[in-house]
Amino acid sequence: MAAAAASLHTSISPRSFLPLSKHSLLKPHRSSQILLRKIKQRNCVSCALIGDEIDVIPVQSRDRTDHEDGSVVLMSTETERDGNETVVVGFGAAATSEGQLSLEGFPSSSGDEKRRENEEMEKMIDRTINATIVLAAGSYAISKLLTIDHDYWHGWTLFEILRYAPQHNWVAYEEALKQNPVLAKMVISGIVYSVGDWIAQCYEGKPLFEIDRARTLRSGLVGFTLHGSLSHFYYQFCEELFPFQDWWVVPVKVAFDQTVWSAIWNSIYFTVLGFLRLESPISIFKELKATFFPMLTAGWKLWPFAHLVTYGLVPVEQRLLWVDCVELIWVTILSTYSNEKSEARTSESVIETSSSSTTSIEPSKE
């Protein structure tokens, strides 16, 4: 017994086994399972198995490979090591070229607990980064809005500062529109699209500081580079296309906006986001085809009413600011819809890949 306990490798002749009708798996006797459950130590594992004392039922197979290179797991047991790592020790029946079956132990470590700790650490780092970005951006924006009159604060009360801040910020915005209208509108659209995507992720159920930064950056980049500049030129083009001042011009502009311009902008938005996600052109085309009419008709529930104000009351240079305020609601819908379609396509591709892999590894029956 002592010599057998010192080694995890014991050779047993196939003649000592009883035949079995089905060649599936080697099943251990119940008494051996009870014996192995008791073999749990904290720092090491020492297991012994004697062929004459444990009933082992072998495989009776006509295929010589079952006796030459086949390996079947008989049993396994788990032991905790160092309080963190779980060591799995099993006994396998491996056939040798001499026609004998040998029982040998094989250890494998599982780092589930360490993986969970690493995931929690990564989430904590992401929360910290996101919280830092949000707090820094919010603090900067609030400080810029409140300190617009810091050169004239001498002798002012807090009430006077808060009273004149909105008025003077509006004057500063109009001055920026005169100096560089395209850049001012690009900045506004970039901020609105970033905040809109953040709201969309929170609406989808993500915690406040566990947002996908890459997704928010993509949406803000599209708003900054494309929406602000294109909208600036579009509103000027629309005024030149319909230069009349009659009452019927407003609904005509709304209809043109909600058909031609909405179709163009939605296509640009989905296409550019797809390229920023490094998707293939075929995948982007499928997404655009699936979402084009649903998104166009969804916009008709919101924008016709908003654009009655846009084209009826708001001056041309101020229209984008008003539209961007409404965009906070619309971008939330647009971003949510785009990412739902992207995630659905990713899930479908994963399912197709796994099903094709399962089909390819099925053994051929002779």
Coordinates of C-alpha atoms in Angstrom, one line a residue, residues 1-347:
M1 CA 0.0 0.0 0.0
A2 CA 2.8 2.5 0.8
A3 CA 4.5 1.9 -2.5
A4 CA 1.2 2.4 -4.4
A5 CA 0.4 5.6 -2.5
A6 CA 3.7 7.2 -3.4
S7 CA 3.0 7.0 -7.1
L8 CA 0.1 8.3 -9.2
H9 CA 0.8 6.0 -12.1
T10 CA -0.2 2.3 -11.7
S11 CA -0.3 -0.1 -14.6
I12 CA -3.2 -2.6 -14.7
S13 CA -3.7 -5.4 -17.2
P14 CA -6.8 -5.3 -19.3
R15 CA -7.4 -8.9 -18.3
S16 CA -8.3 -7.8 -14.8
F17 CA -11.3 -5.8 -16.1
L18 CA -14.8 -7.1 -16.8
P19 CA -16.3 -6.5 -20.3
L20 CA -18.8 -3.8 -20.9
S21 CA -21.4 -3.8 -23.7
K22 CA -21.2 0.0 -24.5
H23 CA -17.9 1.7 -25.2
S24 CA -18.7 5.2 -23.9
L25 CA -17.0 6.2 -20.7
L26 CA -15.3 4.4 -17.9
K27 CA -17.5 4.7 -14.8
P28 CA -16.0 4.4 -11.3
H29 CA -17.6 2.3 -8.6
R30 CA -19.6 4.2 -6.0
S31 CA -17.2 3.1 -3.3
S32 CA -14.3 4.7 -5.1
Q33 CA -16.2 8.0 -5.4
I34 CA -16.9 8.0 -1.7
L35 CA -13.2 7.2 -1.0
L36 CA -12.0 10.0 -3.3
R37 CA -14.3 12.6 -1.7
K38 CA -12.5 12.1 1.6
I39 CA -9.1 12.8 0.0
K40 CA -9.1 16.6 0.5
Q41 CA -6.1 18.3 2.0
R42 CA -5.2 22.0 2.1
N43 CA -1.7 22.1 0.7
C44 CA -1.2 18.9 -1.3
V45 CA -2.9 15.9 -2.6
S46 CA -1.8 12.3 -2.3
C47 CA -4.0 9.7 -3.9
A48 CA -3.5 6.0 -4.3
L49 CA -5.5 3.6 -6.3
I50 CA -5.0 -0.2 -6.2
G51 CA -6.5 -2.2 -9.1
D52 CA -7.4 -5.2 -7.0
E53 CA -9.2 -3.2 -4.3
I54 CA -11.4 -0.9 -6.5
D55 CA -13.8 -2.2 -9.0
V56 CA -13.1 -0.6 -12.4
I57 CA -15.2 -1.4 -15.4
P58 CA -13.2 -1.1 -18.7
V59 CA -14.3 -0.5 -22.2
Q60 CA -14.9 -3.4 -24.5
S61 CA -14.3 -2.1 -28.0
R62 CA -13.3 -3.7 -31.2
D63 CA -11.4 -0.6 -32.3
R64 CA -7.7 -1.0 -31.6
T65 CA -7.3 2.8 -31.1
D66 CA -9.4 2.4 -27.9
H67 CA -6.6 0.3 -26.5
E68 CA -3.6 2.0 -28.2
D69 CA -4.0 5.8 -27.8
G70 CA -7.4 6.4 -26.2
S71 CA -7.7 8.2 -22.9
V72 CA -10.8 8.3 -20.8
V73 CA -11.3 10.1 -17.5
L74 CA -12.4 7.9 -14.7
M75 CA -12.9 10.2 -11.8
S76 CA -11.8 13.5 -10.3
T77 CA -11.6 15.3 -7.0
E78 CA -11.0 18.9 -6.1
T79 CA -8.7 20.2 -3.4
E80 CA -8.1 23.8 -2.2
R81 CA -4.6 25.0 -2.2
D82 CA -3.3 28.2 -0.5
G83 CA -6.9 29.3 0.1
N84 CA -7.3 30.8 -3.3
E85 CA -6.4 28.3 -6.0
T86 CA -8.5 25.2 -6.8
V87 CA -6.6 22.2 -7.9
V88 CA -8.4 19.5 -9.8
V89 CA -6.8 16.0 -9.6
G90 CA -8.3 13.3 -11.8
F91 CA -7.5 9.7 -12.7
G92 CA -7.5 8.7 -16.3
A93 CA -7.3 5.4 -18.0
A94 CA -4.7 5.7 -20.8
A95 CA -4.0 2.8 -23.1
T96 CA -0.4 2.0 -23.9
S97 CA 1.1 0.3 -26.9
E98 CA 1.7 -2.9 -24.8
G99 CA -2.0 -3.4 -24.4
Q100 CA -2.2 -2.3 -20.8
L101 CA -4.3 0.4 -19.2
S102 CA -2.6 2.8 -16.8
L103 CA -4.2 5.0 -14.2
E104 CA -2.5 8.3 -13.8
G105 CA -3.4 11.6 -12.1
F106 CA -3.5 14.9 -14.0
P107 CA -3.6 18.2 -12.2
S108 CA -5.2 21.4 -13.7
S109 CA -5.6 24.7 -11.9
S110 CA -8.7 26.9 -12.2
G111 CA -8.4 30.7 -11.8
D112 CA -12.1 31.6 -11.6
E113 CA -11.6 33.5 -8.4
K114 CA -8.6 35.4 -9.8
R115 CA -10.5 36.2 -13.0
R116 CA -13.4 37.5 -11.0
E117 CA -11.0 39.7 -9.0
N118 CA -9.4 41.0 -12.2
E119 CA -12.9 41.8 -13.7
E120 CA -13.9 43.7 -10.6
M121 CA -10.6 45.6 -10.7
E122 CA -11.1 46.5 -14.4
K123 CA -14.7 47.7 -13.6
M124 CA -13.4 49.8 -10.7
I125 CA -10.8 51.4 -13.0
D126 CA -13.4 52.0 -15.7
R127 CA -15.7 53.6 -13.2
T128 CA -12.9 55.8 -11.9
I129 CA -11.9 56.9 -15.4
N130 CA -15.5 57.6 -16.4
A131 CA -16.2 59.5 -13.2
T132 CA -13.1 61.6 -13.6
I133 CA -14.0 62.5 -17.2
V134 CA -17.6 63.4 -16.4
L135 CA -16.7 65.4 -13.3
A136 CA -13.9 67.2 -15.0
A137 CA -16.0 68.1 -18.1
G138 CA -18.9 69.1 -16.0
S139 CA -16.8 71.2 -13.7
Y140 CA -15.1 72.9 -16.6
A141 CA -18.4 73.7 -18.4
I142 CA -20.0 75.1 -15.2
S143 CA -17.0 77.2 -14.3
K144 CA -16.9 78.7 -17.9
L145 CA -20.5 79.5 -17.8
L146 CA -20.4 81.1 -14.3
T147 CA -17.1 83.0 -14.8
I148 CA -18.1 84.7 -18.1
D149 CA -18.0 88.0 -16.2
H150 CA -15.0 87.3 -14.0
D151 CA -13.3 90.5 -15.3
Y152 CA -16.1 92.6 -13.9
W153 CA -16.8 90.8 -10.6
H154 CA -15.3 93.5 -8.4
G155 CA -17.9 94.5 -5.9
W156 CA -20.6 92.1 -7.4
T157 CA -22.7 90.0 -5.2
L158 CA -23.5 86.3 -5.9
F159 CA -27.0 87.2 -6.9
E160 CA -25.6 89.7 -9.5
I161 CA -23.2 87.1 -10.9
L162 CA -26.0 84.5 -11.3
R163 CA -28.3 87.1 -12.7
Y164 CA -26.1 88.3 -15.6
A165 CA -24.4 85.0 -16.4
P166 CA -27.1 83.7 -18.8
Q167 CA -27.4 87.0 -20.7
H168 CA -23.7 87.5 -21.1
N169 CA -23.2 83.8 -22.1
W170 CA -25.8 84.4 -24.9
V171 CA -23.9 87.5 -26.1
A172 CA -20.7 85.5 -26.1
Y173 CA -22.3 82.7 -28.2
E174 CA -23.6 85.2 -30.7
E175 CA -20.2 86.7 -31.0
A176 CA -18.7 83.3 -31.6
L177 CA -21.3 82.7 -34.4
K178 CA -20.2 85.9 -36.1
Q179 CA -16.4 85.1 -35.8
N180 CA -16.5 81.4 -36.7
P181 CA -20.1 80.0 -37.2
V182 CA -19.1 76.6 -38.5
L183 CA -16.7 75.9 -35.6
A184 CA -19.2 77.1 -33.0
K185 CA -21.9 74.8 -34.4
M186 CA -19.5 71.9 -34.6
V187 CA -18.6 72.2 -30.9
I188 CA -22.2 72.4 -29.9
S189 CA -23.2 69.3 -32.0
G190 CA -20.2 67.3 -30.7
I191 CA -21.2 68.0 -27.1
V192 CA -24.8 67.2 -27.7
Y193 CA -24.1 64.0 -29.5
S194 CA -21.7 62.9 -26.7
V195 CA -24.2 63.7 -24.0
G196 CA -27.0 62.1 -26.0
D197 CA -25.1 58.8 -26.3
W198 CA -24.3 58.9 -22.6
I199 CA -28.0 59.4 -21.8
A200 CA -28.8 56.5 -24.3
Q201 CA -26.5 54.1 -22.4
C202 CA -28.0 55.1 -19.1
Y203 CA -31.4 54.6 -20.5
E204 CA -30.4 51.1 -21.7
G205 CA -29.7 50.2 -18.0
K206 CA -26.0 50.8 -17.6
P207 CA -24.9 52.5 -14.3
L208 CA -24.0 56.2 -14.5
F209 CA -20.2 55.7 -14.6
E210 CA -20.0 52.3 -16.4
I211 CA -20.6 53.7 -19.9
D212 CA -18.8 52.6 -23.0
R213 CA -16.3 55.4 -23.6
A214 CA -15.5 54.3 -27.1
R215 CA -19.1 54.4 -28.1
T216 CA -19.6 57.8 -26.6
L217 CA -16.5 59.1 -28.4
R218 CA -17.7 57.7 -31.7
S219 CA -21.0 59.5 -31.4
G220 CA -19.4 62.7 -30.3
L221 CA -17.0 62.5 -33.2
V222 CA -19.8 62.1 -35.7
G223 CA -21.6 65.1 -34.2
F224 CA -18.5 67.3 -34.2
T225 CA -17.1 66.5 -37.6
L226 CA -20.3 66.1 -39.6
H227 CA -23.6 67.2 -38.0
G228 CA -22.5 70.7 -37.0
S229 CA -20.9 71.6 -40.3
L230 CA -23.4 69.9 -42.6
S231 CA -26.4 71.4 -40.7
H232 CA -24.9 74.9 -41.0
F233 CA -24.8 74.6 -44.8
Y234 CA -28.1 72.7 -45.0
Y235 CA -30.1 75.5 -43.3
Q236 CA -28.6 78.1 -45.6
F237 CA -29.4 75.9 -48.6
C238 CA -32.9 75.5 -47.4
E239 CA -33.4 79.2 -47.2
E240 CA -32.2 79.7 -50.7
L241 CA -34.3 76.9 -52.0
F242 CA -37.5 78.3 -50.4
P243 CA -36.9 82.1 -50.2
F244 CA -40.6 82.9 -49.8
Q245 CA -42.1 84.5 -46.7
D246 CA -45.7 83.1 -47.0
W247 CA -47.2 80.9 -44.4
W248 CA -47.2 77.8 -46.5
V249 CA -43.4 77.8 -46.7
V250 CA -43.0 76.6 -43.2
P251 CA -44.8 73.2 -43.7
V252 CA -43.0 72.8 -47.1
K253 CA -39.7 73.2 -45.3
V254 CA -40.7 70.8 -42.6
A255 CA -41.7 68.2 -45.3
F256 CA -38.5 68.7 -47.2
D257 CA -36.5 68.3 -43.9
Q258 CA -38.3 65.2 -42.8
T259 CA -37.9 63.4 -46.2
V260 CA -34.7 64.5 -48.0
W261 CA -32.5 65.8 -45.3
S262 CA -33.5 63.2 -42.7
A263 CA -32.8 60.4 -45.1
I264 CA -29.4 61.8 -46.0
W265 CA -28.4 62.4 -42.4
N266 CA -29.6 59.1 -41.0
S267 CA -27.6 57.3 -43.8
I268 CA -24.5 59.3 -43.0
Y269 CA -24.8 58.7 -39.3
F270 CA -25.2 54.9 -39.5
T271 CA -22.5 54.5 -42.2
V272 CA -19.9 56.5 -40.4
L273 CA -20.6 54.8 -37.0
G274 CA -20.3 51.5 -38.8
F275 CA -16.9 52.4 -40.1
L276 CA -15.8 53.7 -36.7
R277 CA -16.8 50.3 -35.3
L278 CA -14.5 48.7 -37.9
E279 CA -17.5 46.8 -39.5
S280 CA -17.4 45.6 -43.0
P281 CA -19.3 47.5 -45.8
I282 CA -21.7 44.6 -46.2
S283 CA -22.6 44.6 -42.6
I284 CA -23.0 48.4 -42.7
F285 CA -25.3 48.1 -45.7
K286 CA -27.4 45.5 -44.0
E287 CA -27.8 47.7 -40.9
L288 CA -28.7 50.7 -43.0
K289 CA -31.2 48.6 -45.0
A290 CA -32.8 47.3 -41.8
T291 CA -33.0 50.6 -40.0
F292 CA -33.6 53.2 -42.8
F293 CA -37.4 53.3 -42.9
P294 CA -38.0 52.5 -39.2
M295 CA -35.8 55.4 -38.2
L296 CA -37.3 57.7 -40.8
T297 CA -40.8 57.0 -39.6
A298 CA -39.8 57.2 -35.9
G299 CA -38.5 60.7 -36.6
W300 CA -41.9 61.8 -37.8
K301 CA -43.3 61.4 -34.3
L302 CA -41.0 64.1 -33.0
W303 CA -39.4 66.4 -35.6
P304 CA -42.4 67.8 -37.5
F305 CA -43.6 69.5 -34.3
A306 CA -40.2 70.7 -33.4
H307 CA -39.5 72.0 -36.9
L308 CA -42.6 74.1 -36.9
V309 CA -40.7 76.2 -34.3
T310 CA -37.4 75.8 -36.2
Y311 CA -38.6 77.2 -39.5
G312 CA -41.4 79.4 -38.2
L313 CA -39.8 81.3 -35.2
V314 CA -36.1 80.7 -34.9
P315 CA -33.6 82.8 -37.0
V316 CA -31.3 80.9 -39.4
E317 CA -28.1 81.4 -37.4
Q318 CA -29.8 80.2 -34.2
R319 CA -31.6 77.2 -35.6
L320 CA -28.9 74.7 -35.0
L321 CA -28.8 75.5 -31.3
W322 CA -32.6 74.9 -31.0
V323 CA -32.3 71.7 -33.1
D324 CA -29.4 70.5 -30.9
C325 CA -31.5 70.9 -27.8
V326 CA -34.2 68.7 -29.3
E327 CA -31.3 66.4 -30.5
L328 CA -30.7 65.4 -26.9
I329 CA -33.9 63.4 -27.1
W330 CA -33.4 62.3 -30.7
V331 CA -29.8 61.2 -30.4
T332 CA -30.8 59.1 -27.4
I333 CA -33.2 57.2 -29.7
L334 CA -30.8 57.1 -32.7
S335 CA -27.8 55.9 -30.7
T336 CA -29.9 53.2 -28.8
Y337 CA -31.4 51.9 -32.1
S338 CA -28.0 51.8 -33.9
N339 CA -26.2 49.9 -31.1
E340 CA -29.1 47.5 -30.6
K341 CA -28.8 46.5 -34.3
S342 CA -25.1 46.2 -34.0
E343 CA -25.2 44.0 -30.9
A344 CA -28.0 41.9 -32.5
R345 CA -25.8 41.3 -35.6
T346 CA -22.8 40.4 -33.4
S347 CA -24.8 37.9 -31.5

